[in-house]
XYZ file of C-alpha atoms in Angstrom:
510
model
C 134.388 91.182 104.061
C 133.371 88.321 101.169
C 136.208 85.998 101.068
C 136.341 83.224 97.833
C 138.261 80.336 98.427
C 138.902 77.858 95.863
C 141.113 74.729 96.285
C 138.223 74.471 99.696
C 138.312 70.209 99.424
C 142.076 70.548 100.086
C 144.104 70.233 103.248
C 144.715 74.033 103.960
C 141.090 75.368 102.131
C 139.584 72.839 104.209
C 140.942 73.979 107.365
C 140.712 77.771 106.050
C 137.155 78.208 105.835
C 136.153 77.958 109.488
C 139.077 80.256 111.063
C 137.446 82.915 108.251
C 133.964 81.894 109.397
C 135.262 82.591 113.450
C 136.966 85.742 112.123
C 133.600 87.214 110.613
C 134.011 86.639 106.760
C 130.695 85.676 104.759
C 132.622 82.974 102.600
C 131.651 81.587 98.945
C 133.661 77.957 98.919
C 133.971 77.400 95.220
C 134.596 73.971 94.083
C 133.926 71.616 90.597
C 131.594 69.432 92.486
C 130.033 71.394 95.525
C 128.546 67.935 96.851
C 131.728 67.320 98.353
C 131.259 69.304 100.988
C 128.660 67.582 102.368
C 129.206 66.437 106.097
C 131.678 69.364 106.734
C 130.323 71.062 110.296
C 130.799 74.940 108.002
C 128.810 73.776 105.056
C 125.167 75.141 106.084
C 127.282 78.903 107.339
C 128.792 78.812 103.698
C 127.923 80.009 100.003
C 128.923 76.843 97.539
C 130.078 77.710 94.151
C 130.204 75.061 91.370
C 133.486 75.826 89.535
C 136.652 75.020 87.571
C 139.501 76.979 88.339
C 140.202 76.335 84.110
C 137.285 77.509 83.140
C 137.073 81.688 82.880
C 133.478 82.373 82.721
C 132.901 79.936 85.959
C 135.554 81.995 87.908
C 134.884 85.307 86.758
C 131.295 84.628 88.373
C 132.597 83.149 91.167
C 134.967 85.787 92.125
C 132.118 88.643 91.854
C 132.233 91.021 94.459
C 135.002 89.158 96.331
C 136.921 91.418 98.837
C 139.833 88.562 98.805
C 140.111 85.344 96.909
C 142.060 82.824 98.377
C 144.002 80.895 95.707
C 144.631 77.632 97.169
C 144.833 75.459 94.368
C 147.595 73.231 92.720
C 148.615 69.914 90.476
C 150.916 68.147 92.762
C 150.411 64.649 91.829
C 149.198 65.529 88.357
C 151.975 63.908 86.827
C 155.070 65.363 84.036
C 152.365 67.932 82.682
C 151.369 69.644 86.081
C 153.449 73.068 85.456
C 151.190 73.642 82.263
C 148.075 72.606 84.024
C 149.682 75.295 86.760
C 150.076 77.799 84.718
C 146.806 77.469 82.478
C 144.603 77.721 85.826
C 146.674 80.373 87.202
C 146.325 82.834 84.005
C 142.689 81.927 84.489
C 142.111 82.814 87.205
C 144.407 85.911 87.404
C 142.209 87.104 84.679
C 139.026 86.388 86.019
C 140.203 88.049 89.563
C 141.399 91.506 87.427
C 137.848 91.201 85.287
C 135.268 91.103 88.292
C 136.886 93.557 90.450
C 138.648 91.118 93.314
C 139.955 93.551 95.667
C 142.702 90.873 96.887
C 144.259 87.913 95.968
C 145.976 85.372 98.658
C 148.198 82.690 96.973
C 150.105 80.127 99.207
C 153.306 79.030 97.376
C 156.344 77.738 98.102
C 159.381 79.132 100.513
C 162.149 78.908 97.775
C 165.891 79.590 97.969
C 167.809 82.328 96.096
C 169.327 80.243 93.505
C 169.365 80.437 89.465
C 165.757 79.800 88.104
C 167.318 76.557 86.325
C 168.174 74.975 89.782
C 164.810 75.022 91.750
C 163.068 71.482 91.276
C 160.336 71.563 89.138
C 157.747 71.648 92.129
C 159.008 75.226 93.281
C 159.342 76.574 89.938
C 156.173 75.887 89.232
C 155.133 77.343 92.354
C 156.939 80.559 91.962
C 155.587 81.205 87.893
C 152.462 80.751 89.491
C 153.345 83.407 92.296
C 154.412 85.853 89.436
C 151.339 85.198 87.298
C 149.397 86.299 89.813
C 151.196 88.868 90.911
C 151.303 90.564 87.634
C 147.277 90.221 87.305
C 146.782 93.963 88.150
C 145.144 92.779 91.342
C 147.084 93.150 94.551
C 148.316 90.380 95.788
C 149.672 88.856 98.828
C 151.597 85.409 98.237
C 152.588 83.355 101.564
C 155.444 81.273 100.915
C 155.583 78.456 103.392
C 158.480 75.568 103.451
C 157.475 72.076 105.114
C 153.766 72.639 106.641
C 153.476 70.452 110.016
C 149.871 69.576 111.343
C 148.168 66.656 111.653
C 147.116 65.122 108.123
C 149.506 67.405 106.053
C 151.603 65.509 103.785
C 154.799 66.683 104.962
C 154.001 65.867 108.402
C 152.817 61.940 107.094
C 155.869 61.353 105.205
C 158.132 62.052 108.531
C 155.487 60.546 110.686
C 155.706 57.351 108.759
C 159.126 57.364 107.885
C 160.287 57.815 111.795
C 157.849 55.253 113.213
C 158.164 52.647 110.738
C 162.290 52.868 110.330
C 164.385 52.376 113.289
C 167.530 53.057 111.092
C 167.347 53.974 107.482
C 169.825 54.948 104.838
C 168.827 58.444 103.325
C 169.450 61.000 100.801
C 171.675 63.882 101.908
C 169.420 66.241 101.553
C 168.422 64.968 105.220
C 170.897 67.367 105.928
C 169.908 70.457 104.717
C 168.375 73.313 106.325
C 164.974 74.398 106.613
C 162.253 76.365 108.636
C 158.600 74.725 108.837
C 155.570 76.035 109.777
C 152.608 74.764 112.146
C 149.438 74.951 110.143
C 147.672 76.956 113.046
C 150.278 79.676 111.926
C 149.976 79.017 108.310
C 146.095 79.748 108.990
C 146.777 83.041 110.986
C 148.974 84.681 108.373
C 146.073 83.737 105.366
C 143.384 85.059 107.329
C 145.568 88.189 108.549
C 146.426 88.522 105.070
C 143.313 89.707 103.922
C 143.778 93.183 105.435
C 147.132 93.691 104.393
C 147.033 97.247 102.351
C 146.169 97.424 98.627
C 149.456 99.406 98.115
C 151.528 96.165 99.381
C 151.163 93.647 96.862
C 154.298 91.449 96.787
C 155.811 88.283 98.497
C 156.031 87.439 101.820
C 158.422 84.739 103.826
C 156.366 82.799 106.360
C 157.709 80.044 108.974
C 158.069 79.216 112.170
C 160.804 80.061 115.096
C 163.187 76.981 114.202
C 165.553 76.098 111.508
C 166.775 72.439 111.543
C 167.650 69.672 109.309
C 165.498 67.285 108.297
C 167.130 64.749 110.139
C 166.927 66.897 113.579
C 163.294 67.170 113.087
C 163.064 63.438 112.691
C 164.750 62.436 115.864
C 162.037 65.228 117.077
C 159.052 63.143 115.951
C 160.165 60.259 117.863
C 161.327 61.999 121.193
C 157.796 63.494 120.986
C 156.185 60.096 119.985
C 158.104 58.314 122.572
C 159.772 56.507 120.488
C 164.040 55.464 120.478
C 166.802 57.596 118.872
C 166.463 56.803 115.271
C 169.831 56.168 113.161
C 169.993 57.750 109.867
C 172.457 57.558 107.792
C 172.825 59.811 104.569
C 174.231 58.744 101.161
C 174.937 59.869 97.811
C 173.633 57.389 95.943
C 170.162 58.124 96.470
C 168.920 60.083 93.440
C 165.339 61.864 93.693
C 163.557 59.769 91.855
C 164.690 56.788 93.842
C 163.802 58.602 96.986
C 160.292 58.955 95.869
C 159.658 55.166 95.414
C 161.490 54.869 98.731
C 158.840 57.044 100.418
C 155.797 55.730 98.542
C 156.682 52.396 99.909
C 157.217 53.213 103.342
C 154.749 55.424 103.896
C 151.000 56.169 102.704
C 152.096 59.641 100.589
C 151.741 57.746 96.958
C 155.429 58.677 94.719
C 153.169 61.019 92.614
C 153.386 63.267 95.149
C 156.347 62.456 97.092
C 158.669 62.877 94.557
C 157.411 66.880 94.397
C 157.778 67.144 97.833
C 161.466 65.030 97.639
C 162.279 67.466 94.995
C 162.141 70.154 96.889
C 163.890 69.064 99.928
C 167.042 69.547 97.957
C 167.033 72.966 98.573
C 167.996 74.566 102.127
C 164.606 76.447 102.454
C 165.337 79.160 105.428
C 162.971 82.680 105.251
C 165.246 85.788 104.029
C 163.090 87.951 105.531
C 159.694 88.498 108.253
C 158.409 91.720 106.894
C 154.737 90.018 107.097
C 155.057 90.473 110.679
C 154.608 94.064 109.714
C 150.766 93.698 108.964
C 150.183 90.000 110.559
C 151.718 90.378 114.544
C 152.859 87.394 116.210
C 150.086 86.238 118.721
C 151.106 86.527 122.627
C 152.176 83.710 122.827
C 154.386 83.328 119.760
C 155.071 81.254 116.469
C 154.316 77.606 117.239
C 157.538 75.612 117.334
C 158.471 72.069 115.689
C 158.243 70.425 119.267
C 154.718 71.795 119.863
C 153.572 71.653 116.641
C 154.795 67.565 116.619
C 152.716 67.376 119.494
C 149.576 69.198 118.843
C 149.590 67.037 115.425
C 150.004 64.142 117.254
C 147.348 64.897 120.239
C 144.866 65.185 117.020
C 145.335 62.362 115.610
C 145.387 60.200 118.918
C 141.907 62.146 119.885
C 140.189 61.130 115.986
C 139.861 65.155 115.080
C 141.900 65.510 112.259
C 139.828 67.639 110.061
C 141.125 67.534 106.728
C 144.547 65.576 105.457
C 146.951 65.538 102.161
C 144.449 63.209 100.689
C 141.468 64.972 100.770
C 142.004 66.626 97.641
C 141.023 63.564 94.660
C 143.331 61.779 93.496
C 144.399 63.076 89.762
C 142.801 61.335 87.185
C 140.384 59.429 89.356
C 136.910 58.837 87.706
C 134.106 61.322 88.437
C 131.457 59.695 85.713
C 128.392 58.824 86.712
C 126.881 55.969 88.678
C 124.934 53.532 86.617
C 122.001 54.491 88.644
C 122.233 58.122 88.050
C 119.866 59.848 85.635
C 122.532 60.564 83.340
C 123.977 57.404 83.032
C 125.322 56.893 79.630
C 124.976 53.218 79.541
C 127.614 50.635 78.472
C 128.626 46.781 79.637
C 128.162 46.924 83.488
C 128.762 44.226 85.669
C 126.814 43.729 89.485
C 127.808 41.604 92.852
C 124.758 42.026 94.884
C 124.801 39.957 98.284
C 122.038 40.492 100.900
C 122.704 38.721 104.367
C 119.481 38.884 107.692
C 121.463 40.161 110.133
C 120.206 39.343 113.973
C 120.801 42.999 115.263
C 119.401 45.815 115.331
C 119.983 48.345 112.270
C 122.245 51.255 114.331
C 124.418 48.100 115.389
C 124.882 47.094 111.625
C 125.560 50.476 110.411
C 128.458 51.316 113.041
C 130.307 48.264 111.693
C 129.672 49.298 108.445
C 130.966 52.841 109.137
C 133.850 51.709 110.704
C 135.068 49.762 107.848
C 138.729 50.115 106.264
C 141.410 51.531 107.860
C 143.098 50.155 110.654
C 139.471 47.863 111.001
C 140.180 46.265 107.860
C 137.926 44.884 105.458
C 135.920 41.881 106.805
C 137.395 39.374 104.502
C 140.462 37.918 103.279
C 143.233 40.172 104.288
C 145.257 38.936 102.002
C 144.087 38.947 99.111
C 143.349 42.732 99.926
C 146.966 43.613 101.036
C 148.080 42.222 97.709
C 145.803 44.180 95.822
C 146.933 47.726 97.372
C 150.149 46.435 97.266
C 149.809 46.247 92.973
C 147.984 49.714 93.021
C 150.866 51.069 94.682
C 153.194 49.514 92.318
C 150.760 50.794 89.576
C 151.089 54.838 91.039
C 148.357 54.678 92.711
C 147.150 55.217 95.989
C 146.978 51.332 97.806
C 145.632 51.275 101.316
C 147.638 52.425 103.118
C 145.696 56.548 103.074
C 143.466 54.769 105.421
C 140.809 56.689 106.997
C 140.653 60.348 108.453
C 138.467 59.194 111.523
C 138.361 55.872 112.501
C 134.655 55.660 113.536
C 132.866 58.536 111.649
C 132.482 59.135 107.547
C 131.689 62.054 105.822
C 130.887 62.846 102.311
C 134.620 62.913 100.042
C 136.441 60.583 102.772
C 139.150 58.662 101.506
C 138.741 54.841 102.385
C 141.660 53.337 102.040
C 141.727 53.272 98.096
C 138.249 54.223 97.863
C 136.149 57.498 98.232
C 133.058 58.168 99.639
C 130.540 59.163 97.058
C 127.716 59.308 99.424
C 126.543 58.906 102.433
C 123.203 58.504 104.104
C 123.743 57.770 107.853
C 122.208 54.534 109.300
C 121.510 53.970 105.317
C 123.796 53.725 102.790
C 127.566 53.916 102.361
C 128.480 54.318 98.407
C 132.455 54.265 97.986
C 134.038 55.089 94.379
C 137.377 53.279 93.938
C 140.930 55.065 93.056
C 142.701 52.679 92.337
C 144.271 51.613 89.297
C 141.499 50.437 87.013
C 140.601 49.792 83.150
C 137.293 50.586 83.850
C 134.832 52.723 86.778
C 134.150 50.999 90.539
C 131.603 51.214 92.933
C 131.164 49.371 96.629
C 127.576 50.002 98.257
C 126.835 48.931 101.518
C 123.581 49.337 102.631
C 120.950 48.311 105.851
C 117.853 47.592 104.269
C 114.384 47.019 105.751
C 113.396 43.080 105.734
C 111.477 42.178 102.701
C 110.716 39.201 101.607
C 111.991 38.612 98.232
C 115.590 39.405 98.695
C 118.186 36.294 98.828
C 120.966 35.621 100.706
C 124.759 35.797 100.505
C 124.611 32.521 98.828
C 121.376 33.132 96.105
C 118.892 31.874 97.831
C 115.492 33.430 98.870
C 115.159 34.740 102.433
C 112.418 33.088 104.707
C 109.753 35.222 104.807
C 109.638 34.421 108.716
C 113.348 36.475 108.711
C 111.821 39.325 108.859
C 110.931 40.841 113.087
C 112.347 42.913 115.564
C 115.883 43.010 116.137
C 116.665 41.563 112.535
C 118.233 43.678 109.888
C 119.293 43.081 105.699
C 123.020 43.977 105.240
C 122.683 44.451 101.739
C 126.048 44.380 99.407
C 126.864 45.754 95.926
C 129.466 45.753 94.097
C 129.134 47.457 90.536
C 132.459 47.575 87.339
C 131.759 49.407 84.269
C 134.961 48.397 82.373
C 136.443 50.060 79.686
C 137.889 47.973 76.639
C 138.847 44.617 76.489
C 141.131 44.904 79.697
C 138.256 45.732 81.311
C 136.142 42.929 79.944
C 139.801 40.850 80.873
C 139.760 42.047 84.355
C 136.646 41.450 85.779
C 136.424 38.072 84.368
C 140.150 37.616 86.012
C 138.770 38.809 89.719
C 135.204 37.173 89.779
C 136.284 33.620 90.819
C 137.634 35.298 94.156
C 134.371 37.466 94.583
C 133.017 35.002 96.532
C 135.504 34.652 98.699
C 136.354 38.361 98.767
C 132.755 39.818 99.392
C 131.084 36.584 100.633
C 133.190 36.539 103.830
C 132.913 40.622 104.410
C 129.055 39.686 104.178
C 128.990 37.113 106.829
C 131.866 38.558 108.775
C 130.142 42.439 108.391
C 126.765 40.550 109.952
C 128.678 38.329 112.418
C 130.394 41.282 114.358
C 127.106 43.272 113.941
C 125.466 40.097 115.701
C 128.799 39.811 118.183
C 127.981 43.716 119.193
C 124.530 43.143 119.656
C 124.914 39.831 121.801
C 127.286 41.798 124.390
C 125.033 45.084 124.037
C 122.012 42.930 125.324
C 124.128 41.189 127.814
C-alpha cells in the first residue's frame, strides 16, 4: 500500500513514518519545505513531496495514487484565526483527496465530550468541523480521536512533566479534577497504522485511549511516583480562568501560552471514550493497551537515554520567518547587518565541532548567561518561544532542531551549524558557527589579523557569524540597541567555545 502523510515534521507524522516503513508501506512524506527532513534515519527509504496543505493543485498531486492519506496536520499555536486556517486546509485537502482517487483518509482529532456544540473550547471544535469536513469528502474516512497523548516530547506529556517537577505545591484550576483517558503514543501509532485497512464501507469516528481514566491531578502525583519524586500538593481553585492558566503554564514550563492555552482549553472538559468499536478492526496487542504508569515510564526512560525522536516543537513555530538567507541565490537584498568573529583554536577540528554541536540546551551558550536568560525571558513575555524548548538530544543535531529559540537551518557535520532565530523579532536572524581550515588572512575575535605561523597541526578557526536583516525602523532601532553588548555576548562564546574545545583536547591528549 502507498501511504501520504502530511503534517510528517510534526510530533505524531514524525514518529508515523517509520512504524509504516516497518509495517511495509512505500510512503510519500509531503511537506512545504522537504529539506527539513534532512538528518531523519527514514529520509533516504522515503518519497518527499514539496507541498502546502492550502494549496489544491500541490495536494491533489501529492495525494495521486495514495491508498491512505494520513491527515496529520493542524494550527494550534496559530493564534485567534486558527479555526479558519483549519477549516480552509481541511476543505483543501478533502477536495484534493475526493479528486485524485485517495482510497482512505486517516485524520487524528480530538476525544471530545457529548455536550452542546457551543460548549466545546474552541480547540475541539475546531477539531471536530475538521473531522466532519473530512468526513463528508466522499472519501472514506477513519478519524482517531485521542484525549491527552503521553510519550516522550508530546506536549501534553511536557506540560505535566514540567509542571510536577518544577512545583512541589501549586494552586490550580479545577479542571485538575476532571476526568479523562490518555493514550501512550506507541498506541496512538498502532491504531493509525491499523487504520489503514479498516474497510471502505466503515467510514466514521472512532474513540481511542488507553486502559485508565483519572484526573489530571491523579496522573500528576503519577509523574512524580514514577520520577521519584515527593507527593505533590495541589490545590484547585475557582479563580483561575483559562486564559490565566495559560500564562501560568507558559511560565512554568517550556509549552509557549500559544499553545497551552488550546490544550488548557480543552482540559475543561471530562474527556472519557463512549465507545471501543475500533478494537473491532485494530485488536489490542498481547500484551495490552499501554497504561499511564508505563507509558510515564517509557517516556521518561527516553528521555534519560537522549532518543526522543520527535517532540511538540518540532513542528515551526507559527509565523516564524522562512525568507531567505542573505547568501542564498534568491536573496532579495535589503539593509543587512554582520558580526563575524574568527578565533585559532589549539585543537583539533572533531574536538571543536562537538562543542559546537552541543551548544544550547542544558550546555548553555558560552557567554553571559545572563544577559541570555533575560532575553528568553522577554520573548516569552512577547508569545514567543524563550529558551526554555531546549534541545531534543543533548549531543547530536539534525536538520529542523529546535535550539533553544533558534532552529537549525542547516547542518554540515564537522562543518557548519546555521541556526534561524524564533524569537520575537522586527526583522530576520541568523547564528553560523563554523570550523574553518587555517588561512591566513582571517582576524581574530578582536579584529586583528591572524599570524600566518597559526596555522599547523592540531590548530583549528572557530569561525562566528552573526547576520540581522531588520525590518523598519524598529529594526534599524534594535540592532543599534543590542550591538554595544555583542561583544560581550559573542566575544566570550568565541573564546569560551575555543577554550573548552582546547580544555577537551588538553585531557584527550593527557
Amino acid at each position: 500500500m502507498r501511504a501520504v502523510v502530511t503534517g510528517v515534521t510534526g510530533y505524531v507524522g514524525g514518529r508515523l513514518v517509520p512504524e509504516l516503513l516497518d509495517a511495509g508501506f512505500t510512503v510519500r512524506a509531503v511537506s512545504r519545505n522537504p529539506a527539513r527532513l534532512d538528518g531523519r534515519e527514514w529520509v533516504d527509504d522515503v518519497e518527499r513531496v514539496a507541498a502546502d496543505v492550502g494549496d489544491l493543485d500541490a495536494v491533489r498531486a501529492a495525494l495521486e495514487g495514495a491508498d491512505v492519506a494520513y491527515y496529520l496536520v493542524h494550527s494550534l499555536g496559530t493564534g485567534r484565526t486558527f479555526e479558519a486556517v483549519d477549516r480552509r486546509n481541511a476543505l483543501t485537502f478533502a477536495r484534493a483527496a475526493r479528486e485524485s482517487g485517495v482510497g482512505r483518509i486517516v485524520y487524528l482529532g480530538g476525544l471530545y465530550p457529548d455536550v452542546p456544540e457551543g460548549d466545546l473550547s474552541a480547540h475541539l471544535a475546531s477539531r471536530k468541523e475538521v473531522e466532519e469536513i473530512l468526513l463528508a469528502s466522499g472519501v472514506p474516512t477513519a478519524v482517531l480521536r485521542a484525549a491527552v497523548i503521553l510519550g516522550s516530547g508530546s506536549a501534553s506529556f511536557e506540560m505535566m512533566r514540567y509542571l510536577t517537577e518544577r512545583l512541589p505545591a501549586m494552586t490550580t484550576p479545577r479542571w485538575v479534577d476532571n476526568r479523562l483517558q490518555p493514550i501512550a503514543i506507541r498506541d496512538v501509532l498502532r491504531y493509525l497504522v491499523g487504520a489503514a485497512s479498516i474497510p471502505s464501507e466503515e467510514s466514521r469516528g472512532f474513540d481511542i485511549g488507553g486502559p485508565d481514566v483519572l484526573t489530571y491531578r491523579e496522573m500528576m502525583h503519577r509523574y512524580a511516583r514514577a520520577a521519584g519524586l515527593r507527593r505533590r500538593l495541589v490545590v484547585g481553585v475557582p479563580v483561575l480562568t483559562p486564559g490565566l492558566s495559560s500564562l501560568w503554564v507558559g511560565l512554568v514550563t517550556p509549552v509557549p501560552s500559544a499553545i497551552a492555552r488550546p490544550l488548557v482549553d480543552s482540559l475543561q472538559h471530562e474527556v472519557v471514550c463512549r465507545e471501543d468499536d475500533v478494537r473491532r478492526f485494530v485488536p489490542d496487542p498481547p500484551e495490552g493497551l499501554v497504561g499511564v504508569d508505563d507509558a510515564i515510564e517509557l517516556a521518561l526512560a527516553r528521555i534519560h537515554d537522549g532518543e526522543v525522536t520527535t517532540r511538540w516543537s518540532s513542528a515551526s513555530v507559527p509565523g516564524a520567518p522562512s525568507d531567505p538567507l542573505p547568501t542564498d541565490p534568491d536573496w532579495a537584498g535589503g539593509s543587512l547587518y554582520v558580526d563575524e568573529r574568527r578565533t585559532v583554536v589549539e585543537a583539533p577540528r572533531e574536538v571543536l565541532w562537538q562543542v559546537i554541536e552541543e551548544i544550547g540546551g542544558q550546555g548553555g551558550w558560552y557567554s553571559w548567561s545572563l544577559a541570555w536568560q533575560a532575553r528568553g525571558l522577554l520573548d516569552r513575555l512577547a508569545g514567543g518561544p524563550g529558551l526554555r524548548r531546549g534541545r531534543r538530544d543533548e549531543h547530536r543535531l539534525r536538520v529542523d532542531d529546535v535550539l533553544d529559540f533558534w532552529r537549525v537551518e542547516a547542518i554540515e557535520p564537522g562543518e557548519r551549524l546555521l541556526l534561524r532565530a524564533e524569537m520575537r523579532l522586527p526583522g530576520l536572524a541568523w547564528l553560523e558557527l563554523r570550523v574553518d581550515e587555517a588561512a591566513a588572512e582571517v582576524t581574530d575575535d578582536d579584529g586583528g589579523p591572524v599570524p600566518e605561523d597559526a596555522t599547523g597541526p592540531g590548530r583549528t578557526y572557530f569561525a562566528q557569524r552573526a547576520l540581522f536583516h531588520p525590518h523598519g525602523l524598529a529594526g534599524q532601532a534594535y540592532w543599534w540597541s543590542v550591538a554595544p553588548f555583542h561583544g560581550i555576548i559573542f566575544g566570550s562564546m568565541q573564546r569560551n567555545v575555543a577554550q573548552e574545545a582546547e580544555r577537551l583536547a588538553g585531557r584527550s591528549a593527557s
